[in-house]
Amino acid sequence: MQRIIAVTLAFSLLSAVLFSQPVPKMEKPALIPFPAKWEPIPGECRLSDGPRILQIQDTAIANPEGYRLQIRPEEIRMYFKEKAGAFYAQQTLQQLTSPDGVLPCLDIEDAPRFAYRGMHLDVCRHFFPVDFIKKYIDLLAMHKMNYFHWHLTEDQGWRIEIKKYPRLQEVAAWRKETLVGHYSDQPHQFDGQRYGGYYTQEEIRDVVEYARERFVTIIPEIEMPGHSQALLAAYPELSCHGQPLEVATKWGVFEDVLCPTEETFEFLENVLLEVIDLFPGPYIHIGGDECPKTQWKESAFCQELIKKEGLKDEDELQSYFIRRIDRFLSEHGRKLIGWDEILEGGLSENATVMSWRGVQGGIEAAQAGHDVIMTPTSHCYFDYYQSQSPDEPLAIGGYLPLEKVYNYEPVPEELSPEEARHILGAQGNLWTEYIPDTRQVEYMAFPRALALAELLWSPLSAKDFSDFQDRLARYLPRLDINYADHLFDIRYELDGADLRLSNRLDMPMWYQFDDEKPVLYEGPVPILSDTHLQAWRADATGEPSGRLLRLDFHTHAAFGKKIQWQEPPHPNYQLGGAAALSNGLLGNPTRYGDGEWLGWWGKDVVLTTDLVEAHPIRSAQLRFFQSQGQWIYLPREVELFYSDDGTDYQSLGQIAVEQTKERVQTVVLTFPEKEARYWKLHVTRFGKIPPGMQGAGNEAWVFLDEWILQQ
Ligand code: ACM
């Protein structure tokens, strides 16, 4: 570090003398992921000058993926110990090279923070051609990711040729039609189009070799015992009831699962033998997630097996299932990976766990001495929405913006340094229920996969989202893919009732209230009344450029005022903070994962606001989101209080919330006009979810947005 400062200082002093004008700071190269150490050197290297390129084996480099680079005008030196290091040095050189073949002079010393840097792709809900799979692998390798988790079997389609079982190709690879729109749209509608396909073994061998050349290991996933309806459509004798089934045409978790008979194990072992032969990597993923136990409970065979094996219940039966497969894979020199449900009923000896339902599964597994790959929905599900723009393509739900991915830390604080060694790394998951084509795969995966690539490769101490965004803004246009460009959108922020706009490109911005004349943005704009505001960036010719920002403001007495909560919302659903409750913007009517809705779990919601001076109020309004499939219920009751001193509160009355089926329910309390400065709200939660419903017996969530107070 000392040398960087010395060089830069000497350089700037000299320039100041010579030119007596500011010297541009040497721009950090737009590398993603950014190397562990770099040191700029004045000068540049032009490929057209024919620099010497030296590849040097350096046994002193500790990490097999590590490398060093020295770039000088006449010479580029690449130091590495293993071929992977040489490959990553090459990726860095490619990113450093400008379109006209110029590289900045610098020294780099680099190695990854985590050994597992992965991306997943579901090719079952929608099927993508081999050429695209190769492009996806290229994109991973370019950003120094080294595992591709290929999700090959599902309820809606079986996508890997298994020569011993031709009905997997003839039947399980095809569904008669596909759900149109979102699963929560009622009634369900279908497109009537036969859909499917599979990869031949020859294609798979070709892809595996392609990945190997790029230092990407492929982990095939063969789901069991749940998510197997396509397999059962082809071989119904492997279910507990033996009844005919169809390949699933809609999304979800299905009751029809594999029955743990000897016939099933023989079938799966034969399938796995072919899979092992195709994929030389150390890991085979066997799913293990979301396996309903209803049919096992009803099956005399399963109940008998539970007794015979001395098992406690169906969870232990699943554990018995996974253990047998684990033993089989171990005998064949492979390691089993499963989703965190494989912890239930006892984890088998050699299993590696992918923690997806949060991080608790990963913590437990690491504490028990098992290896773990982190993929929590909260930070790693790239099928979630990435922007609050109403123009986003339909997605499964949730909200996972780039910044949240970037700030993910895979090692939970709960772990000791010894336990933390079991966290191999993390992975981004791309489930494709709502991703019909390759352009949309690119859109959902990028740039979030780049944030993940950096957090997994670069040192934790160098983490800096603002710096990442600066590099990303320069790097993204070089990627020839359909990446999401929200990074360049107009951003907004409310300071009280003042609206501030900004954009990362520092382009001029225009805004317009309702049908009024457009105005050039020159500083904070006060929001004085209910209004529809549009804002856009203008390019050099003054033409609108990029995505339009649209905001509908509803002003009221508490608009822009500070709100405090007694208990904070759940960390996963408090993105907009308390300000979201008084910013005049209403949460999206179809999705609760945006920055406006706040979600509390298992707690009553108590809020207070200070109107700064006493204000006459006649009504209070609150909006609640409801989605019972996602455990989100309307509350039981809302009570409003007022106070003159912010300490002693008087009730103004309460209202029982009508339990309608509306997705968004507005609750209104009206009362004789009351003048007061301080106001308080108590929302009584629904409580436990009733029997027969999704999540029965668990606490329900309550989601609310704007707290409106009006005269
Ligand atoms: C999963 O998302 N069901 C692993």
XYZ file of C-alpha atoms and ligand atoms in Angstrom:
715
model
C 0.000 0.000 0.000
C 2.816 2.351 0.876
C 4.138 2.159 -2.635
C 0.780 3.104 -4.172
C 0.582 6.244 -2.089
C 4.203 7.175 -2.784
C 3.805 6.725 -6.529
C 0.506 8.547 -6.738
C 1.779 11.400 -4.629
C 4.986 11.856 -6.648
C 2.965 11.701 -9.824
C 0.442 14.305 -8.751
C 3.087 16.709 -7.395
C 4.971 16.520 -10.652
C 1.829 17.037 -12.699
C 0.753 19.922 -10.509
C 4.068 21.614 -11.251
C 3.943 20.884 -14.941
C 0.305 21.525 -15.721
C -0.930 23.408 -12.653
C -4.334 21.775 -13.042
C -6.025 18.849 -11.277
C -4.822 15.430 -12.355
C -7.570 12.861 -12.896
C -7.410 10.187 -10.225
C -6.330 6.865 -11.694
C -9.666 5.168 -12.213
C -10.093 1.819 -10.548
C -10.338 -0.730 -13.364
C -13.879 -2.026 -13.947
C -13.035 -5.574 -12.821
C -15.740 -7.889 -11.484
C -15.055 -9.588 -9.168
C -12.433 -7.127 -7.992
C -9.037 -8.710 -7.216
C -7.819 -9.208 -3.666
C -4.920 -6.744 -4.165
C -4.059 -4.314 -6.919
C -1.535 -1.592 -7.402
C -1.758 0.854 -10.284
C 1.417 1.695 -12.174
C 1.560 4.729 -14.481
C 1.425 3.845 -18.142
C -0.387 1.475 -20.418
C 0.229 -1.625 -22.454
C -0.922 -1.647 -26.088
C -1.508 -5.052 -27.587
C -0.750 -3.579 -31.011
C 2.828 -2.955 -29.770
C 3.219 -6.736 -29.360
C 4.109 -6.990 -25.647
C 5.790 -10.223 -24.469
C 3.316 -12.423 -22.606
C 5.004 -14.693 -20.082
C 3.289 -17.545 -18.257
C 5.213 -18.487 -15.156
C 4.515 -21.379 -12.791
C 4.936 -20.079 -9.264
C 4.851 -22.776 -6.592
C 4.765 -20.134 -3.842
C 1.145 -19.264 -4.701
C -0.871 -20.961 -1.955
C -4.353 -21.073 -3.456
C -4.792 -23.389 -6.466
C -7.107 -20.763 -8.018
C -4.759 -17.885 -7.190
C -2.585 -15.917 -9.598
C -0.485 -12.779 -9.954
C -0.339 -10.376 -12.862
C 2.200 -7.732 -13.805
C 1.271 -5.525 -16.706
C 3.921 -3.213 -18.158
C 4.111 -1.447 -21.538
C 6.407 -4.112 -23.037
C 5.469 -7.176 -21.026
C 2.604 -9.025 -19.342
C 3.577 -11.592 -16.723
C 1.077 -14.160 -15.448
C 2.129 -16.147 -12.390
C 0.141 -19.172 -11.233
C 0.591 -22.563 -9.652
C -2.346 -24.488 -11.151
C -4.144 -24.203 -14.474
C -7.194 -22.699 -12.762
C -5.028 -19.790 -11.650
C -3.842 -19.254 -15.234
C -7.455 -19.318 -16.413
C -8.504 -16.681 -13.883
C -5.498 -14.508 -14.758
C -6.682 -14.715 -18.353
C -10.235 -13.636 -17.377
C -8.812 -10.636 -15.548
C -6.701 -9.688 -18.564
C -9.755 -9.888 -20.795
C -11.758 -7.590 -18.539
C -8.833 -5.155 -18.378
C -8.435 -4.937 -22.141
C -10.297 -2.026 -23.715
C -12.095 -2.563 -27.041
C -9.095 -0.972 -28.800
C -6.627 -3.341 -27.148
C -5.161 -1.211 -24.352
C -4.538 -2.365 -20.763
C -3.595 -0.198 -17.798
C -0.251 -1.008 -16.214
C -0.709 -2.583 -12.798
C 0.158 -5.383 -10.414
C -2.499 -7.790 -9.211
C -2.320 -10.499 -6.587
C -5.509 -12.484 -6.439
C -7.220 -15.535 -4.961
C -10.836 -16.334 -4.056
C -12.343 -15.947 -0.588
C -14.630 -18.991 -1.014
C -13.977 -22.314 -2.741
C -17.619 -22.718 -3.872
C -18.967 -19.987 -6.142
C -22.084 -21.250 -7.820
C -25.084 -20.545 -9.977
C -28.077 -22.811 -10.455
C -30.479 -23.091 -13.366
C -33.830 -24.871 -13.466
C -34.245 -26.305 -16.978
C -37.423 -28.202 -16.070
C -40.088 -25.555 -15.567
C -38.730 -24.128 -18.790
C -36.223 -25.808 -21.068
C -33.180 -24.062 -22.559
C -31.039 -25.242 -25.474
C -27.481 -26.544 -25.148
C -26.037 -23.424 -26.798
C -27.536 -21.294 -24.068
C -26.293 -23.618 -21.322
C -22.808 -23.072 -22.744
C -23.329 -19.301 -22.790
C -24.450 -19.440 -19.147
C -21.314 -21.430 -18.267
C -19.206 -18.859 -20.144
C -20.794 -16.091 -18.089
C -20.046 -17.921 -14.851
C -16.442 -18.643 -15.818
C -15.780 -15.056 -16.964
C -16.673 -13.922 -13.462
C -14.642 -16.625 -11.753
C -17.567 -18.761 -10.639
C -16.738 -22.445 -10.552
C -19.914 -24.492 -9.983
C -22.984 -24.871 -12.180
C -25.916 -26.574 -10.442
C -28.006 -28.054 -13.244
C -31.536 -28.735 -11.976
C -32.522 -31.545 -14.362
C -35.668 -33.194 -12.995
C -38.964 -31.824 -11.710
C -42.708 -32.351 -11.502
C -43.082 -30.475 -14.810
C -40.410 -32.270 -16.810
C -37.494 -34.732 -16.789
C -34.624 -33.330 -18.856
C -31.802 -35.872 -18.834
C -31.686 -38.925 -21.104
C -31.528 -42.145 -19.108
C -30.973 -45.003 -21.520
C -32.294 -47.731 -19.231
C -35.664 -45.992 -18.821
C -36.927 -44.753 -22.216
C -40.279 -43.600 -20.846
C -38.389 -40.793 -19.098
C -37.720 -39.430 -22.598
C -41.039 -40.420 -24.146
C -43.361 -39.413 -21.304
C -41.629 -37.589 -18.441
C -39.942 -34.993 -20.697
C -43.256 -33.583 -21.963
C -46.231 -31.823 -20.442
C -49.473 -31.309 -22.289
C -49.715 -27.581 -21.467
C -48.483 -24.861 -19.113
C -50.093 -22.477 -16.644
C -50.589 -18.959 -18.012
C -49.951 -15.956 -15.753
C -49.238 -16.186 -12.052
C -50.180 -19.162 -9.910
C -52.125 -16.833 -7.632
C -54.334 -15.604 -10.531
C -57.652 -17.380 -10.241
C -59.062 -19.321 -11.967
C -55.998 -21.058 -13.411
C -55.647 -20.884 -17.184
C -53.491 -22.970 -19.500
C -51.944 -22.401 -22.913
C -52.943 -25.762 -24.461
C -49.413 -26.175 -25.947
C -47.429 -29.387 -25.537
C -44.064 -28.405 -24.053
C -40.831 -30.181 -23.246
C -37.531 -31.645 -24.321
C -34.442 -33.218 -22.803
C -30.676 -33.284 -23.184
C -29.228 -36.398 -24.795
C -26.291 -38.059 -23.085
C -24.095 -36.967 -25.970
C -25.131 -33.332 -25.416
C -24.513 -33.654 -21.701
C -21.004 -35.044 -22.227
C -20.303 -32.139 -24.554
C -21.525 -29.585 -21.974
C -19.559 -31.253 -19.157
C -16.377 -31.061 -21.236
C -17.128 -27.450 -22.205
C -17.509 -26.564 -18.532
C -14.380 -28.489 -17.527
C -12.289 -26.464 -19.976
C -13.547 -23.348 -18.162
C -12.916 -24.683 -14.660
C -16.624 -25.015 -13.973
C -17.792 -28.187 -12.227
C -21.346 -29.243 -13.012
C -23.531 -30.573 -10.208
C -26.492 -32.462 -11.668
C -29.658 -32.503 -9.587
C -31.925 -35.541 -9.711
C -34.859 -34.760 -7.391
C -36.175 -37.292 -4.898
C -38.419 -38.273 -3.163
C -40.587 -35.173 -3.884
C -40.826 -33.045 -7.044
C -41.029 -36.331 -8.953
C -44.399 -36.162 -10.660
C -42.917 -36.275 -14.177
C -41.039 -39.450 -13.287
C -44.227 -40.923 -11.800
C -46.174 -40.052 -14.949
C -43.758 -42.352 -16.789
C -43.426 -45.014 -14.063
C -46.515 -44.780 -11.792
C -45.581 -48.056 -10.079
C -42.964 -46.050 -8.117
C -45.631 -44.095 -6.197
C -47.356 -45.471 -3.113
C -50.728 -45.704 -4.889
C -49.647 -46.788 -8.388
C -52.362 -44.666 -10.037
C -51.776 -43.053 -13.451
C -50.543 -39.444 -13.319
C -49.748 -36.651 -15.764
C -46.615 -34.542 -15.944
C -47.518 -31.422 -13.906
C -48.796 -28.424 -15.870
C -48.735 -25.886 -13.058
C -46.282 -24.892 -10.333
C -46.195 -25.801 -6.664
C -45.587 -28.687 -4.314
C -47.361 -31.914 -5.210
C -48.587 -34.769 -3.070
C -47.479 -37.502 -5.471
C -44.007 -38.548 -4.378
C -41.746 -41.588 -4.690
C -42.566 -44.516 -2.427
C -39.499 -45.896 -0.598
C -39.861 -49.441 -1.991
C -37.006 -51.686 -3.109
C -38.258 -51.188 -6.670
C -37.879 -47.397 -6.287
C -34.350 -47.698 -4.906
C -33.348 -50.042 -7.707
C -34.748 -47.575 -10.242
C -32.987 -44.586 -8.675
C -29.695 -46.446 -8.385
C -29.856 -47.343 -12.069
C -30.584 -43.709 -12.921
C -27.723 -42.528 -10.688
C -25.288 -44.989 -12.293
C -25.882 -43.289 -15.643
C -25.682 -39.838 -14.005
C -22.376 -40.755 -12.300
C -21.030 -41.931 -15.615
C -21.939 -38.618 -17.279
C -20.779 -36.204 -14.586
C -17.219 -36.677 -13.322
C -17.485 -34.008 -10.577
C -17.450 -34.936 -6.887
C -21.067 -33.972 -6.114
C -24.499 -35.324 -7.043
C -27.509 -33.280 -5.832
C -30.540 -35.369 -4.927
C -32.998 -32.588 -4.034
C -34.812 -33.733 -0.907
C -36.860 -30.519 -0.589
C -40.609 -30.037 -0.282
C -41.660 -33.670 -0.004
C -45.195 -33.875 1.441
C -45.614 -36.948 3.623
C -49.394 -37.418 3.179
C -49.092 -40.468 0.923
C -46.458 -42.034 3.178
C -48.822 -41.564 6.128
C -51.615 -43.292 4.218
C -49.475 -46.105 2.855
C -49.546 -49.438 4.678
C -46.177 -50.229 3.087
C -44.571 -47.067 4.506
C -46.050 -47.600 7.948
C -44.762 -51.169 7.948
C -41.317 -49.966 6.839
C -41.258 -47.343 9.619
C -41.935 -50.119 12.136
C -39.483 -52.570 10.628
C -36.655 -50.032 10.534
C -37.429 -48.704 14.028
C -38.125 -45.203 12.680
C -40.062 -42.614 14.644
C -42.119 -41.037 11.886
C -42.281 -40.032 8.214
C -39.473 -37.459 8.677
C -37.216 -40.294 9.755
C -38.467 -42.271 6.775
C -37.267 -39.470 4.499
C -33.968 -39.547 6.353
C -33.814 -43.341 5.767
C -34.445 -42.661 2.056
C -31.648 -40.093 1.803
C -29.221 -42.230 3.844
C -29.626 -45.147 1.451
C -28.920 -42.900 -1.517
C -26.010 -41.318 0.360
C -24.524 -44.764 0.980
C -24.952 -45.659 -2.684
C -23.277 -42.469 -3.882
C -20.456 -42.835 -1.341
C -19.805 -46.399 -2.542
C -19.429 -44.952 -6.007
C -17.008 -42.284 -4.862
C -19.445 -39.366 -4.958
C -20.726 -36.891 -2.377
C -24.417 -36.213 -1.845
C -25.811 -32.688 -1.715
C -29.384 -32.010 -0.634
C -31.608 -29.046 0.208
C -31.869 -28.310 3.930
C -34.953 -30.526 4.417
C -32.505 -33.451 4.487
C -31.693 -32.333 8.039
C -35.184 -33.339 9.185
C -35.223 -36.776 10.749
C -31.423 -36.841 10.975
C -28.728 -35.946 8.466
C -26.907 -38.738 6.670
C -23.183 -39.113 7.308
C -21.566 -37.669 4.205
C -24.153 -35.141 3.093
C -23.451 -31.532 2.126
C -26.384 -29.196 2.803
C -27.733 -26.390 0.624
C -29.415 -24.009 3.038
C -32.334 -22.365 1.203
C -35.145 -21.827 3.770
C -33.052 -19.160 5.474
C -29.687 -19.855 7.061
C -30.682 -21.930 10.095
C -30.289 -25.235 8.253
C -26.805 -24.183 7.220
C -25.902 -23.218 10.774
C -27.102 -26.543 12.184
C -25.337 -28.552 9.524
C -22.040 -26.671 9.958
C -22.263 -27.088 13.737
C -22.723 -30.808 13.189
C -19.560 -30.834 11.073
C -21.167 -30.987 7.611
C -20.188 -28.889 4.634
C -22.696 -26.205 3.668
C -23.519 -24.132 0.610
C -25.589 -21.058 1.377
C -28.529 -20.267 -0.926
C -31.099 -18.527 1.325
C -34.209 -17.261 -0.473
C -33.681 -13.854 1.162
C -30.405 -13.161 -0.720
C -29.858 -15.844 -3.354
C -33.174 -16.356 -5.181
C -32.735 -14.541 -8.459
C -36.257 -15.523 -9.543
C -37.469 -12.758 -7.167
C -38.223 -9.236 -8.419
C -35.161 -7.001 -8.603
C -36.887 -3.650 -9.008
C -40.023 -1.930 -7.812
C -40.798 -0.723 -11.312
C -44.378 -1.588 -12.282
C -42.993 -2.597 -15.699
C -41.063 -5.595 -14.400
C -41.820 -8.886 -16.164
C -43.982 -11.228 -14.086
C -41.924 -13.015 -11.420
C -42.666 -15.505 -8.673
C -42.729 -12.774 -5.991
C -40.343 -11.442 -3.361
C -37.959 -8.531 -3.786
C -34.217 -8.953 -4.049
C -32.462 -5.852 -5.333
C -28.799 -5.843 -6.365
C -27.628 -4.116 -3.192
C -29.139 -6.783 -0.968
C -27.362 -9.516 -2.913
C -24.082 -7.620 -2.772
C -24.307 -7.133 0.967
C -24.952 -10.788 1.677
C -22.466 -12.392 4.047
C -22.434 -16.194 3.677
C -20.783 -16.938 7.029
C -23.374 -16.639 9.828
C -22.188 -14.879 12.968
C -23.357 -17.806 15.077
C -20.530 -20.029 13.849
C -17.150 -20.444 15.503
C -14.116 -20.089 13.189
C -13.827 -23.887 13.158
C -17.511 -24.332 12.185
C -17.292 -21.487 9.672
C -14.771 -23.514 7.671
C -17.708 -25.720 6.645
C -19.326 -22.835 4.769
C -17.909 -23.638 1.350
C -19.551 -20.639 -0.281
C -22.886 -19.638 -1.760
C -24.991 -20.010 -4.870
C -27.592 -18.008 -6.777
C -30.707 -19.997 -7.689
C -32.743 -19.424 -10.801
C -36.063 -21.244 -10.736
C -37.838 -20.781 -14.028
C -41.588 -21.081 -13.441
C -41.912 -17.479 -14.644
C -38.823 -17.386 -16.885
C -39.944 -18.678 -20.282
C -36.904 -17.892 -22.438
C -33.173 -17.350 -22.431
C -33.397 -13.545 -22.670
C -35.309 -13.514 -19.428
C -32.834 -15.898 -17.790
C -30.141 -13.321 -18.581
C -32.322 -10.493 -17.295
C -33.044 -12.189 -13.969
C -29.514 -13.507 -13.423
C -27.550 -10.391 -14.387
C -26.276 -8.276 -12.813
C -27.267 -10.011 -9.559
C -24.943 -12.937 -10.357
C -22.106 -10.406 -10.645
C -22.797 -9.112 -7.133
C -22.695 -12.711 -5.938
C -19.507 -13.446 -7.883
C -17.805 -10.519 -6.169
C -18.972 -11.260 -2.632
C -17.729 -14.842 -3.036
C -14.374 -13.973 -4.569
C -13.210 -10.640 -3.152
C -12.028 -10.053 0.433
C -14.740 -9.097 2.909
C -12.691 -6.084 4.018
C -12.949 -4.572 0.509
C -16.747 -4.830 0.271
C -18.158 -1.507 -0.930
C -21.467 -1.364 -2.813
C -20.936 2.135 -4.112
C -17.565 1.189 -5.588
C -19.099 -2.001 -7.035
C -21.824 0.035 -8.712
C -19.276 2.432 -10.190
C -17.386 -0.456 -11.742
C -20.603 -2.210 -12.790
C -21.873 0.883 -14.586
C -18.703 0.867 -16.718
C -18.546 -2.917 -17.089
C -22.154 -3.861 -17.922
C -22.324 -2.263 -21.373
C -19.463 -4.585 -22.386
C -21.593 -7.668 -21.717
C -23.449 -8.769 -24.807
C -26.485 -10.086 -22.927
C -29.929 -8.902 -21.915
C -28.873 -7.737 -18.456
C -31.259 -5.766 -16.235
C -30.212 -2.123 -16.268
C -31.946 -0.805 -13.129
C -28.588 0.480 -12.013
C -29.093 3.406 -14.370
C -32.680 4.170 -13.311
C -33.671 7.424 -11.663
C -33.558 6.984 -7.894
C -35.784 8.878 -5.531
C -35.692 9.713 -1.885
C -38.076 11.690 0.286
C -36.766 14.038 2.906
C -39.958 14.963 4.733
C -42.131 16.196 1.891
C -39.168 17.027 -0.393
C -38.476 14.673 -3.261
C -34.860 14.220 -4.356
C -33.935 12.584 -7.655
C -30.598 11.248 -8.814
C -29.131 8.953 -11.428
C -25.829 7.147 -11.566
C -25.038 8.483 -15.029
C -25.357 12.086 -13.813
C -27.569 12.787 -16.802
C -29.996 15.729 -16.745
C -33.461 14.765 -15.453
C -36.872 16.166 -16.190
C -40.039 15.784 -14.169
C -43.676 16.512 -14.709
C -46.609 16.803 -12.302
C -49.859 15.453 -13.786
C -50.362 17.213 -17.147
C -48.238 20.239 -16.311
C -45.238 21.382 -18.308
C -42.045 19.304 -17.850
C -39.454 20.940 -15.618
C -35.682 20.410 -15.530
C -34.711 18.920 -12.158
C -32.389 21.281 -10.322
C -32.863 20.247 -6.706
C -35.388 18.871 -4.202
C -39.013 19.227 -5.291
C -41.665 19.800 -2.592
C -44.726 17.538 -2.851
C -47.640 19.743 -1.860
C -50.747 17.804 -2.851
C -52.001 14.531 -4.330
C -50.221 14.193 -7.635
C -48.872 11.864 -10.284
C -45.229 12.548 -10.982
C -43.176 11.257 -13.897
C -39.435 11.728 -14.260
C -36.964 10.744 -16.953
C -33.349 11.124 -17.934
C -32.501 13.084 -21.038
C -29.670 12.216 -23.399
C -27.368 14.729 -25.115
C -30.069 15.628 -27.648
C -32.669 16.120 -24.898
C -34.550 12.938 -25.803
C -35.893 10.782 -22.934
C -33.611 7.857 -22.172
C -34.079 4.792 -19.978
C -36.945 3.714 -17.762
C -39.581 6.244 -16.756
C -40.041 6.840 -13.030
C -43.707 7.091 -12.039
C -44.864 7.983 -8.540
C -48.423 8.495 -7.296
C -48.398 10.644 -4.180
C -51.261 10.625 -1.676
C -50.686 13.471 0.732
C -52.226 13.613 4.225
C -51.571 15.013 7.694
C -48.874 12.452 8.558
C -47.222 12.667 5.114
C -43.454 13.010 5.485
C -43.665 12.793 9.291
C -41.508 10.429 11.353
C -43.074 7.152 12.447
C -41.696 4.958 15.209
C -42.453 1.334 15.888
C -42.490 -0.537 19.154
C -41.283 -3.765 17.519
C -39.448 -3.597 14.200
C -40.742 -5.502 11.182
C -39.075 -8.771 10.187
C -35.588 -8.078 8.742
C -36.640 -9.582 5.390
C -39.546 -7.148 4.991
C -38.453 -3.742 6.217
C -36.689 -2.490 3.150
C -38.344 0.932 2.996
C -37.992 1.461 6.755
C -40.502 3.439 8.803
C -40.436 6.196 6.173
C -42.356 3.883 3.833
C -45.403 4.265 6.102
C -45.644 8.024 5.631
C -44.084 8.755 2.222
C -47.409 9.138 0.438
C -46.689 6.124 -1.809
C -48.904 3.068 -1.664
C -47.518 -0.483 -1.812
C -47.889 -2.424 -5.044
C -51.407 -3.944 -5.217
C -50.116 -7.312 -6.461
C -46.796 -7.914 -4.663
C -45.860 -7.447 -1.052
C -42.084 -7.669 -1.441
C -41.517 -4.072 -2.537
C -40.047 -1.238 -0.503
C -43.454 0.084 0.568
C -44.968 -2.915 2.352
C -43.576 -3.787 5.776
C -44.094 -7.251 7.244
C -44.323 -8.343 10.873
C -44.341 -11.984 11.890
C -45.981 -13.191 15.089
C -46.158 -9.700 16.593
C -48.796 -7.021 17.014
C -47.857 -3.799 15.253
C -47.647 -0.672 17.408
C -46.758 2.609 15.689
C -46.570 6.213 16.852
C -46.217 9.441 14.886
C -45.480 13.036 15.820
C -47.229 15.576 13.573
C -44.868 18.301 14.953
C -47.900 20.441 15.843
C -51.460 19.637 16.854
C -53.618 18.776 13.857
C -57.381 18.193 13.546
C -57.992 14.593 12.422
C -61.219 12.834 11.529
C -60.060 9.593 9.948
C -57.254 7.070 9.939
C -56.625 4.610 7.131
C -54.345 1.629 6.769
C -53.781 -0.775 3.903
C -53.159 -4.458 4.576
C -51.901 -7.091 2.153
C -53.369 -10.580 2.166
C -51.949 -13.754 0.611
C -52.942 -16.749 2.678
C -50.863 -19.158 0.553
C -47.835 -17.169 1.739
C -49.079 -17.098 5.366
C -50.043 -13.410 5.123
C -53.387 -12.688 6.825
C -55.474 -9.628 7.568
C -55.191 -8.532 11.202
C -58.001 -8.990 13.721
C -58.399 -5.431 14.919
C -57.058 -1.885 14.626
C -57.173 0.662 17.474
C -56.248 4.359 17.266
C -55.010 6.604 20.104
C -54.096 10.279 20.427
C -51.974 12.214 22.894
C -51.013 15.812 23.595
C -47.658 15.009 25.184
C -46.529 11.797 23.465
C -46.777 9.907 26.762
C -50.404 9.573 27.825
C -52.518 8.166 25.009
C -56.344 8.039 24.877
C -58.179 5.534 22.695
C -60.377 6.939 19.940
C -61.904 3.576 19.229
C -61.203 0.316 17.551
C -62.444 -1.520 14.539
C -62.673 -5.247 13.871
C -61.132 -5.957 10.470
C -63.572 -7.548 8.070
C -62.068 -10.877 6.939
C -62.597 -10.530 3.180
C -60.669 -12.338 0.449
C -59.324 -9.072 -1.011
C -55.603 -9.045 -1.810
C -55.365 -5.495 -0.469
C -57.813 -4.392 2.176
C -58.087 -0.786 3.312
C -59.270 -0.328 6.885
C -60.803 3.064 7.717
C -61.539 4.453 11.180
C -63.653 7.607 11.302
C -64.485 9.622 14.401
C -65.562 13.105 15.519
C -62.763 15.563 14.759
C -59.932 15.452 17.282
C -57.013 17.851 17.438
C -53.733 16.352 18.667
C -50.034 16.248 17.902
C -49.186 12.612 18.760
C -50.974 9.564 17.357
C -50.652 5.865 18.032
C -51.927 2.770 16.317
C -52.281 -0.781 17.594
C -52.791 -3.552 15.034
C -53.783 -6.847 16.610
C -52.348 -9.702 14.551
C -54.346 -12.613 13.164
C -52.548 -15.186 15.293
C -52.108 -18.863 14.428
C -52.991 -20.094 10.921
C -56.078 -22.346 11.045
C -55.966 -26.097 10.288
C -56.237 -27.062 6.641
C -54.472 -23.903 5.408
C -50.881 -23.545 4.104
C -48.656 -23.135 7.151
C -51.386 -24.277 9.605
C -50.361 -23.883 13.238
C -47.709 -21.232 12.477
C -48.118 -17.551 13.256
C -49.525 -15.510 10.365
C -47.747 -12.464 8.940
C -49.241 -8.994 8.851
C -48.220 -6.673 6.014
C -49.168 -3.001 5.980
C -48.163 0.146 4.208
C -49.207 3.789 4.389
C -50.690 5.020 7.678
C -52.917 7.840 6.500
C -54.270 10.482 8.907
C -56.776 12.974 7.500
C -59.013 15.784 8.547
C -36.331 -24.912 -3.290
O -36.368 -23.713 -3.595
N -37.426 -25.641 -3.207
C -35.067 -25.576 -2.993
